[in-house]
Short mmCIF file of C-alpha atoms in Angstrom, two decimals:
data_model
loop_
_atom_site.label_atom_id
_atom_site.label_comp_id
_atom_site.label_asym_id
_atom_site.label_seq_id
_atom_site.Cartn_x
_atom_site.Cartn_y
_atom_site.Cartn_z
CA UNK A 393 65.61 22.12 -29.82
CA UNK A 394 63.80 19.26 -31.55
CA UNK A 395 63.52 17.49 -28.21
CA UNK A 396 61.89 20.56 -26.60
CA UNK A 397 59.42 20.87 -29.46
CA UNK A 398 58.53 17.19 -29.16
CA UNK A 399 58.06 17.63 -25.40
CA UNK A 400 55.74 20.61 -25.90
CA UNK A 401 53.71 18.70 -28.47
CA UNK A 402 53.48 15.75 -26.14
CA UNK A 403 52.20 18.01 -23.37
CA UNK A 404 49.61 19.52 -25.67
CA UNK A 405 48.37 16.05 -26.55
CA UNK A 406 48.69 14.33 -23.20
CA UNK A 407 47.18 17.02 -20.99
CA UNK A 408 43.85 17.13 -22.88
CA UNK A 409 43.79 13.34 -22.89
CA UNK A 410 44.40 13.30 -19.15
CA UNK A 411 41.62 15.83 -18.59
CA UNK A 412 39.26 13.76 -20.73
CA UNK A 413 40.17 10.64 -18.77
CA UNK A 414 39.44 12.37 -15.48
CA UNK A 415 36.13 13.64 -16.79
CA UNK A 416 35.25 10.18 -18.00
CA UNK A 417 36.11 8.75 -14.61
CA UNK A 418 33.91 11.34 -12.87
CA UNK A 419 31.04 10.60 -15.22
CA UNK A 420 31.56 6.93 -14.48
CA UNK A 421 31.29 7.55 -10.75
CA UNK A 422 28.12 9.60 -11.20
CA UNK A 423 26.72 6.95 -13.50
CA UNK A 424 27.44 4.29 -10.93
CA UNK A 425 25.73 6.36 -8.26
CA UNK A 426 22.51 6.82 -10.16
CA UNK A 427 22.23 4.53 -13.11
CA UNK A 428 24.64 1.60 -13.10
CA UNK A 429 22.65 -0.08 -10.36
CA UNK A 430 19.92 -0.48 -12.92
CA UNK A 431 22.35 -1.80 -15.55
CA UNK A 432 24.32 -4.27 -13.48
CA UNK A 433 22.94 -7.75 -13.07
CA UNK A 434 22.97 -8.34 -9.32
CA UNK A 435 22.92 -11.88 -8.04
CA UNK A 436 19.30 -12.46 -7.09
CA UNK A 437 18.08 -14.95 -4.48
CA UNK A 438 16.19 -18.05 -5.55
CA UNK A 439 13.04 -19.42 -3.96
CA UNK A 440 11.59 -22.91 -3.85
CA UNK A 441 8.05 -21.84 -4.76
CA UNK A 442 5.84 -24.94 -5.00
CA UNK A 443 4.49 -25.78 -8.43
CA UNK A 444 0.76 -26.06 -9.06
CA UNK A 445 -0.46 -29.58 -8.43
CA UNK A 446 -2.25 -31.44 -11.21
CA UNK A 447 -5.43 -31.27 -9.12
CA UNK A 448 -5.17 -27.48 -8.80
CA UNK A 449 -4.43 -27.09 -12.50
CA UNK A 450 -7.63 -28.95 -13.34
CA UNK A 451 -9.71 -27.02 -10.82
CA UNK A 452 -11.85 -24.02 -11.70
CA UNK A 453 -11.11 -22.35 -8.35
CA UNK A 454 -8.52 -19.55 -8.13
CA UNK A 455 -5.01 -20.53 -7.09
CA UNK A 456 -3.87 -18.68 -3.97
CA UNK A 457 -0.46 -19.03 -2.35
CA UNK A 458 0.09 -18.07 1.28
CA UNK A 459 3.60 -16.73 1.84
CA UNK A 460 4.22 -17.02 5.58
CA UNK A 461 6.67 -15.00 7.66
CA UNK A 462 5.43 -15.89 11.15
CA UNK A 463 4.07 -13.34 13.60
CA UNK A 464 1.27 -13.61 16.14
CA UNK A 465 -0.97 -15.40 13.66
CA UNK A 466 1.43 -18.36 13.86
CA UNK A 467 1.94 -17.92 17.60
CA UNK A 468 1.68 -20.59 20.29
CA UNK A 469 0.30 -19.69 23.72
CA UNK A 470 2.75 -19.98 26.62
CA UNK A 471 2.37 -23.06 28.82
CA UNK A 472 -0.27 -24.39 26.45
CA UNK A 473 -2.71 -22.05 28.18
CA UNK A 474 -5.47 -21.03 25.74
CA UNK A 475 -6.17 -17.91 27.83
CA UNK A 476 -2.67 -16.47 27.33
CA UNK A 477 -3.65 -13.73 24.88
CA UNK A 478 -0.48 -11.70 25.41
CA UNK A 479 2.01 -14.35 26.43
CA UNK A 480 2.98 -16.54 23.49
CA UNK A 481 5.79 -17.48 21.14
CA UNK A 482 5.26 -15.71 17.79
CA UNK A 483 6.07 -17.63 14.65
CA UNK A 484 5.76 -21.19 16.00
CA UNK A 485 3.24 -22.98 13.82
CA UNK A 486 3.96 -23.76 10.15
CA UNK A 487 1.60 -22.28 7.59
CA UNK A 488 0.99 -25.63 5.86
CA UNK A 489 -0.42 -27.01 9.12
CA UNK A 490 -2.46 -23.87 9.73
CA UNK A 491 -4.04 -23.96 6.28
CA UNK A 492 -4.79 -27.65 6.69
CA UNK A 493 -6.89 -26.78 9.77
CA UNK A 494 -9.02 -24.16 7.95
CA UNK A 495 -12.55 -25.44 7.43
CA UNK A 496 -14.32 -24.77 4.16
CA UNK A 497 -11.28 -23.38 2.32
CA UNK A 498 -12.06 -25.61 -0.64
CA UNK A 499 -15.15 -23.49 -1.28
CA UNK A 500 -13.14 -20.36 -1.98
CA UNK A 501 -9.75 -21.29 -3.48
CA UNK A 502 -7.09 -23.88 -4.12
CA UNK A 503 -4.50 -22.97 -1.50
CA UNK A 504 -0.76 -23.63 -1.47
CA UNK A 505 1.83 -22.40 1.04
CA UNK A 506 5.40 -21.17 1.07
CA UNK A 507 7.21 -20.76 4.40
CA UNK A 508 9.46 -17.71 3.85
CA UNK A 509 10.28 -17.40 7.56
CA UNK A 510 8.77 -17.81 11.00
CA UNK A 511 9.37 -14.98 13.47
CA UNK A 512 7.95 -11.68 14.64
CA UNK A 513 7.65 -8.87 12.13
CA UNK A 514 10.22 -6.69 13.94
CA UNK A 515 12.81 -9.42 13.49
CA UNK A 516 13.08 -8.87 9.73
CA UNK A 517 15.68 -6.56 8.22
CA UNK A 518 15.23 -4.42 5.12
CA UNK A 519 17.44 -6.90 3.31
CA UNK A 520 14.96 -9.62 4.32
CA UNK A 521 12.12 -7.55 2.89
CA UNK A 522 14.08 -7.31 -0.36
CA UNK A 523 14.00 -11.12 -0.50
CA UNK A 524 10.34 -11.27 0.54
CA UNK A 525 9.28 -8.94 -2.26
CA UNK A 526 11.16 -10.96 -4.86
CA UNK A 527 9.65 -14.17 -3.45
CA UNK A 528 6.13 -12.76 -3.80
CA UNK A 529 6.81 -11.73 -7.40
CA UNK A 530 8.23 -15.17 -8.15
CA UNK A 531 5.14 -16.84 -6.66
CA UNK A 532 2.83 -14.63 -8.72
CA UNK A 533 4.39 -15.96 -11.91
CA UNK A 534 2.57 -19.20 -11.03
CA UNK A 535 -0.37 -18.28 -8.82
CA UNK A 536 -3.39 -16.04 -9.35
CA UNK A 537 -2.84 -14.12 -6.12
CA UNK A 538 -0.86 -14.13 -2.90
CA UNK A 539 -1.57 -13.76 0.81
CA UNK A 540 1.40 -12.67 2.94
CA UNK A 541 1.13 -13.34 6.68
CA UNK A 542 3.18 -11.17 9.03
CA UNK A 543 3.25 -9.94 12.58
CA UNK A 544 1.20 -6.82 13.16
CA UNK A 545 3.89 -4.73 14.92
CA UNK A 546 5.51 -3.59 11.66
CA UNK A 547 2.87 -4.93 9.26
CA UNK A 548 2.17 -1.49 7.81
CA UNK A 549 5.84 -1.05 6.90
CA UNK A 550 6.20 -4.52 5.40
CA UNK A 551 2.98 -4.05 3.43
CA UNK A 552 4.06 -0.68 2.06
CA UNK A 553 7.48 -2.04 1.11
CA UNK A 554 5.69 -4.73 -0.90
CA UNK A 555 3.33 -2.15 -2.39
CA UNK A 556 6.32 -0.11 -3.59
CA UNK A 557 8.33 -3.02 -4.99
CA UNK A 558 6.19 -5.96 -6.14
CA UNK A 559 6.01 -5.77 -9.93
CA UNK A 560 3.03 -8.05 -10.55
CA UNK A 561 -0.40 -6.51 -10.93
CA UNK A 562 -2.02 -9.56 -9.30
CA UNK A 563 -3.64 -9.24 -5.86
CA UNK A 564 -1.34 -9.20 -2.83
CA UNK A 565 -3.13 -9.33 0.54
CA UNK A 566 -1.24 -8.92 3.82
CA UNK A 567 -2.85 -10.30 6.98
CA UNK A 568 -2.04 -11.38 10.50
CA UNK A 569 -3.77 -11.44 13.86
CA UNK A 570 -3.78 -9.80 17.26
CA UNK A 571 -4.18 -13.09 19.12
CA UNK A 572 -2.16 -16.28 18.65
CA UNK A 573 -3.49 -19.25 16.73
CA UNK A 574 -4.37 -21.47 19.69
CA UNK A 575 -6.11 -19.23 22.26
CA UNK A 576 -9.84 -18.91 22.85
CA UNK A 577 -11.47 -16.19 20.78
CA UNK A 578 -8.51 -15.97 18.42
CA UNK A 579 -8.89 -13.89 15.28
CA UNK A 580 -6.11 -15.80 13.50
CA UNK A 581 -8.03 -18.47 11.54
CA UNK A 582 -10.79 -16.04 10.52
CA UNK A 583 -8.28 -13.47 9.24
CA UNK A 584 -6.38 -16.12 7.28
CA UNK A 585 -9.59 -17.50 5.77
CA UNK A 586 -10.92 -14.06 4.84
CA UNK A 587 -7.58 -13.01 3.34
CA UNK A 588 -7.59 -16.09 1.12
CA UNK A 589 -11.16 -15.30 0.10
CA UNK A 590 -10.20 -11.71 -0.74
CA UNK A 591 -7.10 -12.73 -2.71
CA UNK A 592 -9.04 -15.40 -4.60
CA UNK A 593 -11.80 -12.97 -5.52
CA UNK A 594 -9.36 -11.01 -7.72
CA UNK A 595 -11.11 -7.79 -6.75
CA UNK A 596 -7.91 -6.05 -5.70
CA UNK A 597 -6.02 -6.68 -8.94
CA UNK A 598 -4.15 -3.47 -9.88
CA UNK A 599 -4.61 -2.15 -6.31
CA UNK A 600 -1.04 -2.92 -5.31
CA UNK A 601 -0.73 -4.43 -1.84
CA UNK A 602 -3.67 -4.28 0.54
CA UNK A 603 -4.00 -5.16 4.22
CA UNK A 604 -6.98 -7.14 5.54
CA UNK A 605 -7.72 -7.83 9.20
CA UNK A 606 -10.97 -7.98 11.11
CA UNK A 607 -12.84 -8.25 7.75
CA UNK A 608 -11.75 -4.72 6.73
CA UNK A 609 -9.63 -3.99 3.63
CA UNK A 610 -7.13 -1.11 3.59
CA UNK A 611 -4.60 0.28 1.11
CA UNK A 612 -1.05 -0.46 2.27
CA UNK A 613 -0.06 3.17 1.77
CA UNK A 614 -2.74 4.41 4.16
CA UNK A 615 -3.06 1.80 6.89
CA UNK A 616 -1.59 2.03 10.38
CA UNK A 617 -1.79 0.09 13.63
CA UNK A 618 -3.76 2.20 16.11
CA UNK A 619 -4.02 0.09 19.26
CA UNK A 620 -1.66 -2.23 21.09
CA UNK A 621 -4.21 -4.95 21.91
CA UNK A 622 -7.59 -4.58 20.19
CA UNK A 623 -8.45 -6.88 17.29
CA UNK A 624 -9.77 -3.90 15.31
CA UNK A 625 -6.44 -2.09 15.65
CA UNK A 626 -5.85 -1.25 11.98
CA UNK A 627 -7.22 1.96 10.53
CA UNK A 628 -6.59 4.41 7.70
CA UNK A 629 -6.83 7.98 9.06
CA UNK A 630 -8.27 10.50 6.58
CA UNK A 631 -9.20 7.76 4.10
CA UNK A 632 -10.95 4.82 5.71
CA UNK A 633 -11.47 1.35 4.32
CA UNK A 634 -11.43 0.20 0.71
CA UNK A 635 -14.06 -2.40 1.42
CA UNK A 636 -15.10 -5.36 3.52
CA UNK A 637 -15.02 -9.15 3.45
CA UNK A 638 -18.38 -10.44 4.64
CA UNK A 639 -19.66 -13.99 4.82
CA UNK A 640 -21.36 -14.07 1.41
CA UNK A 641 -19.20 -11.65 -0.53
CA UNK A 642 -16.21 -9.35 -0.94
CA UNK A 643 -17.31 -5.74 -1.32
CA UNK A 644 -15.02 -3.01 -2.68
CA UNK A 645 -16.37 0.52 -2.27
CA UNK A 646 -13.39 2.58 -3.38
CA UNK A 647 -10.04 1.99 -5.06
CA UNK A 648 -6.61 3.49 -4.38
CA UNK A 649 -5.52 6.11 -6.90
CA UNK A 650 -2.96 3.70 -8.32
CA UNK A 651 -5.74 1.52 -9.71
CA UNK A 652 -6.75 4.34 -12.07
CA UNK A 653 -3.45 3.75 -13.90
CA UNK A 654 -4.13 0.04 -14.45
CA UNK A 655 -2.58 -1.33 -17.61
CA UNK A 656 -0.31 1.67 -18.18
CA UNK A 657 3.42 2.13 -17.52
CA UNK A 658 2.54 4.72 -14.86
CA UNK A 659 1.06 1.93 -12.71
CA UNK A 660 4.45 0.34 -11.98
CA UNK A 661 6.55 1.74 -9.18
CA UNK A 662 10.02 3.11 -9.99
CA UNK A 663 11.60 0.57 -7.63
CA UNK A 664 12.45 -2.63 -9.50
CA UNK A 665 14.49 -4.64 -6.99
CA UNK A 666 15.78 -6.95 -9.69
CA UNK A 667 17.99 -4.10 -10.91
CA UNK A 668 19.80 -3.49 -7.62
CA UNK A 669 21.57 -5.56 -5.01
CA UNK A 670 20.88 -5.65 -1.29
CA UNK A 671 24.05 -3.61 -0.77
CA UNK A 672 22.31 -0.65 -2.41
CA UNK A 673 19.77 -0.40 0.43
CA UNK A 674 20.83 2.61 2.54
CA UNK A 675 20.37 3.46 6.20
CA UNK A 676 17.31 5.70 6.67
CA UNK A 677 16.05 6.68 10.11
CA UNK A 678 13.20 8.54 11.85
CA UNK A 679 13.50 11.43 14.31
CA UNK A 680 10.57 12.50 16.51
CA UNK A 681 10.17 16.15 17.43
CA UNK A 682 8.82 17.40 20.76
CA UNK A 683 9.10 20.37 23.09
CA UNK A 684 12.72 21.66 22.93
CA UNK A 685 13.95 18.50 21.22
CA UNK A 686 17.74 18.40 21.02
CA UNK A 687 19.70 17.95 17.81
CA UNK A 688 21.71 15.00 19.08
CA UNK A 689 19.40 12.46 17.49
CA UNK A 690 20.10 13.77 13.99
CA UNK A 691 23.83 14.17 14.62
CA UNK A 692 24.11 10.66 16.03
CA UNK A 693 22.19 9.04 13.19
CA UNK A 694 24.27 10.85 10.59
CA UNK A 695 27.42 9.69 12.36
CA UNK A 696 26.06 6.13 12.18
CA UNK A 697 25.77 6.46 8.40
CA UNK A 698 22.20 7.55 7.79
CA UNK A 699 21.75 8.78 4.21
CA UNK A 700 18.17 9.87 4.78
CA UNK A 701 16.11 10.92 7.80
CA UNK A 702 12.36 11.32 8.20
CA UNK A 703 11.21 13.83 10.80
CA UNK A 704 7.90 13.29 12.57
CA UNK A 705 7.21 16.92 13.36
CA UNK A 706 4.64 18.73 15.43
CA UNK A 707 1.49 20.02 13.75
CA UNK A 708 2.22 20.65 10.09
CA UNK A 709 5.68 19.09 10.33
CA UNK A 710 7.48 21.63 12.51
CA UNK A 711 10.65 20.63 14.36
CA UNK A 712 12.51 22.30 17.23
CA UNK A 713 15.19 24.93 16.59
CA UNK A 714 17.93 22.54 17.71
CA UNK A 715 16.69 19.80 15.41
CA UNK A 716 16.44 22.35 12.62
CA UNK A 717 20.05 23.43 13.11
CA UNK A 718 21.24 19.81 13.14
CA UNK A 719 19.21 19.12 10.00
CA UNK A 720 20.77 22.06 8.16
CA UNK A 721 24.26 20.88 9.12
CA UNK A 722 23.53 17.31 7.99
CA UNK A 723 22.33 18.56 4.62
CA UNK A 724 25.27 20.91 4.12
CA UNK A 725 28.08 18.69 5.42
CA UNK A 726 26.88 15.18 4.59
CA UNK A 727 24.28 15.57 1.85
CA UNK A 728 21.60 13.84 3.93
CA UNK A 729 18.11 13.91 2.42
CA UNK A 730 15.19 14.69 4.75
CA UNK A 731 11.46 14.05 4.49
CA UNK A 732 9.03 16.01 6.65
CA UNK A 733 5.97 14.29 8.14
CA UNK A 734 3.66 14.94 11.09
CA UNK A 735 3.46 13.14 14.41
CA UNK A 736 -0.28 13.92 14.69
CA UNK A 737 -1.39 10.70 12.99
CA UNK A 738 -2.97 12.33 9.96
CA UNK A 739 -2.66 15.37 7.74
CA UNK A 740 -0.62 16.44 4.72
CA UNK A 741 2.81 18.04 4.65
CA UNK A 742 3.17 19.82 1.31
CA UNK A 743 6.44 19.99 -0.57
CA UNK A 744 8.21 23.33 -1.12
CA UNK A 745 9.53 22.28 -4.51
CA UNK A 746 13.22 22.79 -3.72
CA UNK A 747 15.95 22.04 -1.21
CA UNK A 748 16.87 18.80 0.53
CA UNK A 749 13.76 18.67 2.72
CA UNK A 750 10.90 16.92 0.92
CA UNK A 751 7.27 17.12 1.99
CA UNK A 752 5.92 13.68 2.83
CA UNK A 753 2.31 14.49 1.91
CA UNK A 754 0.05 12.36 4.15
CA UNK A 755 2.45 9.44 4.53
CA UNK A 756 3.11 8.69 8.16
CA UNK A 757 6.74 8.59 9.28
CA UNK A 758 7.05 4.80 8.97
CA UNK A 759 5.67 4.81 5.42
CA UNK A 760 7.75 7.82 4.39
CA UNK A 761 10.87 6.04 5.64
CA UNK A 762 10.20 3.11 3.29
CA UNK A 763 9.63 5.48 0.39
CA UNK A 764 12.82 7.44 1.11
CA UNK A 765 14.88 4.30 1.69
CA UNK A 766 13.92 2.84 -1.66
CA UNK A 767 14.37 6.18 -3.41
CA UNK A 768 17.93 6.50 -2.09
CA UNK A 769 18.64 2.93 -3.16
CA UNK A 770 18.05 3.99 -6.75
CA UNK A 771 19.40 7.56 -6.89
CA UNK A 772 21.12 10.34 -4.97
CA UNK A 773 19.41 12.98 -7.08
CA UNK A 774 17.19 14.95 -4.69
CA UNK A 775 15.05 16.32 -7.52
CA UNK A 776 14.31 12.81 -8.75
CA UNK A 777 13.46 11.68 -5.23
CA UNK A 778 11.17 14.69 -4.83
CA UNK A 779 9.44 13.80 -8.08
CA UNK A 780 8.86 10.24 -6.89
CA UNK A 781 7.42 11.47 -3.60
CA UNK A 782 5.11 13.98 -5.25
CA UNK A 783 3.85 11.55 -7.90
CA UNK A 784 4.01 7.86 -7.03
CA UNK A 785 4.29 8.59 -3.31
CA UNK A 786 1.38 11.00 -3.18
CA UNK A 787 -1.08 8.96 -5.26
CA UNK A 788 -3.69 11.63 -5.79
CA UNK A 789 -6.49 10.87 -8.22
CA UNK A 790 -6.22 12.23 -11.76
CA UNK A 791 -8.81 11.16 -14.32
CA UNK A 792 -8.86 12.67 -17.81
CA UNK A 793 -12.04 12.44 -19.88
CA UNK A 794 -12.20 13.42 -23.55
CA UNK A 795 -14.73 13.05 -26.35
CA UNK A 796 -13.53 9.49 -27.05
CA UNK A 797 -13.98 8.31 -23.47
CA UNK A 798 -17.13 6.44 -22.58
CA UNK A 799 -18.00 6.25 -18.91
CA UNK A 800 -20.64 3.76 -17.91
CA UNK A 801 -21.96 2.09 -14.82
CA UNK A 802 -23.99 -1.00 -14.20
CA UNK A 803 -27.34 -0.27 -12.61
CA UNK A 804 -29.66 -3.02 -11.49
CA UNK A 805 -33.08 -2.95 -13.14
CA UNK A 806 -35.61 -1.53 -10.69
CA UNK A 807 -38.20 -3.92 -9.37
CA UNK A 808 -41.63 -2.84 -10.51
CA UNK A 809 -44.10 -2.86 -7.66
CA UNK A 810 -47.87 -2.68 -8.15
CA UNK A 811 -49.18 0.87 -8.01
CA UNK A 812 -51.73 1.37 -5.27
CA UNK A 813 -54.25 4.14 -5.99
CA UNK A 814 -56.22 5.80 -3.28
CA UNK A 815 -60.01 6.02 -3.96
CA UNK A 816 -61.30 9.42 -5.09
CA UNK A 817 -64.08 10.88 -2.97
CA UNK A 818 -66.81 12.44 -5.18
CA UNK A 819 -69.35 14.78 -3.58
CA UNK A 820 -72.23 16.41 -5.56
CA UNK A 821 -72.27 20.21 -5.58
CA UNK A 822 -75.75 21.69 -6.21
CA UNK A 823 -74.46 25.18 -6.87
CA UNK A 824 -72.49 24.16 -9.93
CA UNK A 825 -74.03 25.19 -13.29
CA UNK A 826 -74.05 23.28 -16.53
CA UNK A 827 -71.73 24.97 -19.08
CA UNK A 828 -73.68 26.79 -21.78
CA UNK A 829 -71.68 25.26 -24.64
CA UNK A 830 -72.72 21.76 -23.66
CA UNK A 831 -75.79 20.40 -25.43
CA UNK A 832 -75.92 17.26 -23.28
CA UNK A 833 -76.78 17.66 -19.64
CA UNK A 834 -73.82 16.68 -17.47
CA UNK A 835 -74.10 15.77 -13.83
CA UNK A 836 -71.91 18.33 -12.09
CA UNK A 837 -69.35 16.98 -9.63
CA UNK A 838 -66.57 18.27 -7.40
CA UNK A 839 -63.52 16.46 -6.05
CA UNK A 840 -62.20 17.08 -2.56
CA UNK A 841 -58.47 17.56 -2.40
CA UNK A 842 -56.36 16.23 0.42
CA UNK A 843 -53.23 18.11 1.58
CA UNK A 844 -49.95 16.27 0.70
CA UNK A 845 -48.89 16.14 4.30
CA UNK A 846 -52.11 14.53 5.53
CA UNK A 847 -52.95 10.82 5.14
CA UNK A 848 -55.59 9.96 2.58
CA UNK A 849 -58.57 8.20 4.09
CA UNK A 850 -60.75 5.99 1.84
#
């Protein structure tokens, strides 16, 4: 009897303990999914960023480092033919040699270089971009600003990845070229020179990452490549340029919304790569919708392990019925997170506020993919991802003014020009009478008036 009682007591004690252990284990799993990545100390890569030389330390010029990844800008024309605009080996020349050839660079900045890689932009993986972002942040611990050279094919994606992940508020300027370094009429040296000038000016501090080619400055979030060959290929539909780099000056005419949060915690992105490892970077893909598009693309990508999918839909983000059915199944069966964008090239897709399909605002599909990929690297919580998309991802302007806020602007003093007066024509009028109240005779006069629209003749 005593043994039975002891057994019952043991059950009463052990079963609750077992339940608590299971609950703790489940909480641990959930914590690992969403929060432990930020608590673990992943092994981070190291970079041999050059130190500032004694000469540069003593100089009054800004210190700019060029972080090179290759691309057309470092390309060598095939067969040493300077007319081979489209036939060349991307990522051939070293950035140190390219910078050494730039005339007049000592007028604008003290320039150092770091060769991160040397190949076409499409040859870099997301894991490589993880390293590139950390390398840029490491360089900005030493230098005033950074220029990152890349190929133009996926430049907008690389730039936006940097915009979302670089922690430093210092200027980051991405540039490249549409023609290789050694052909006639190349845009490569001019773009490199102008990017260094822009970075050294400091005018894009707090802007995040910007892209500069063809003397035009764009926000990384907004820019896209619009032509396969033209040197003025980059554009920002709906928004336009931030400013221009001209021969005498750098002119900024508008700022991205992020700059309005300068100096506040809200400026920083939620994606601190130092808190996660490369293994946390998930597979995220893009599916393009068209007339009677089949659902096989979504099913195949999910089978390959995609955790998130961006749809480039027709019009305001619509997708075919077959794609829609495949999307619903992927959400229900695999927990895949979707972001809706448009294939039109511009326009906003607004978020519904619920569900596993998030509105991508006016991000194009390539940009939305980067945003979703990084979001899924940090959490599986769809509501948190939605919040990131609708706040940091949307970047709409919000400015609050209260009675303690002083808004001012600098206005140049107007140049005073001499006032030129037209002569007054005086004609005597005999019919005019002298006023009775006047004791002194006054010569009566009358003045002819000239209509405002007619020229005055002396």
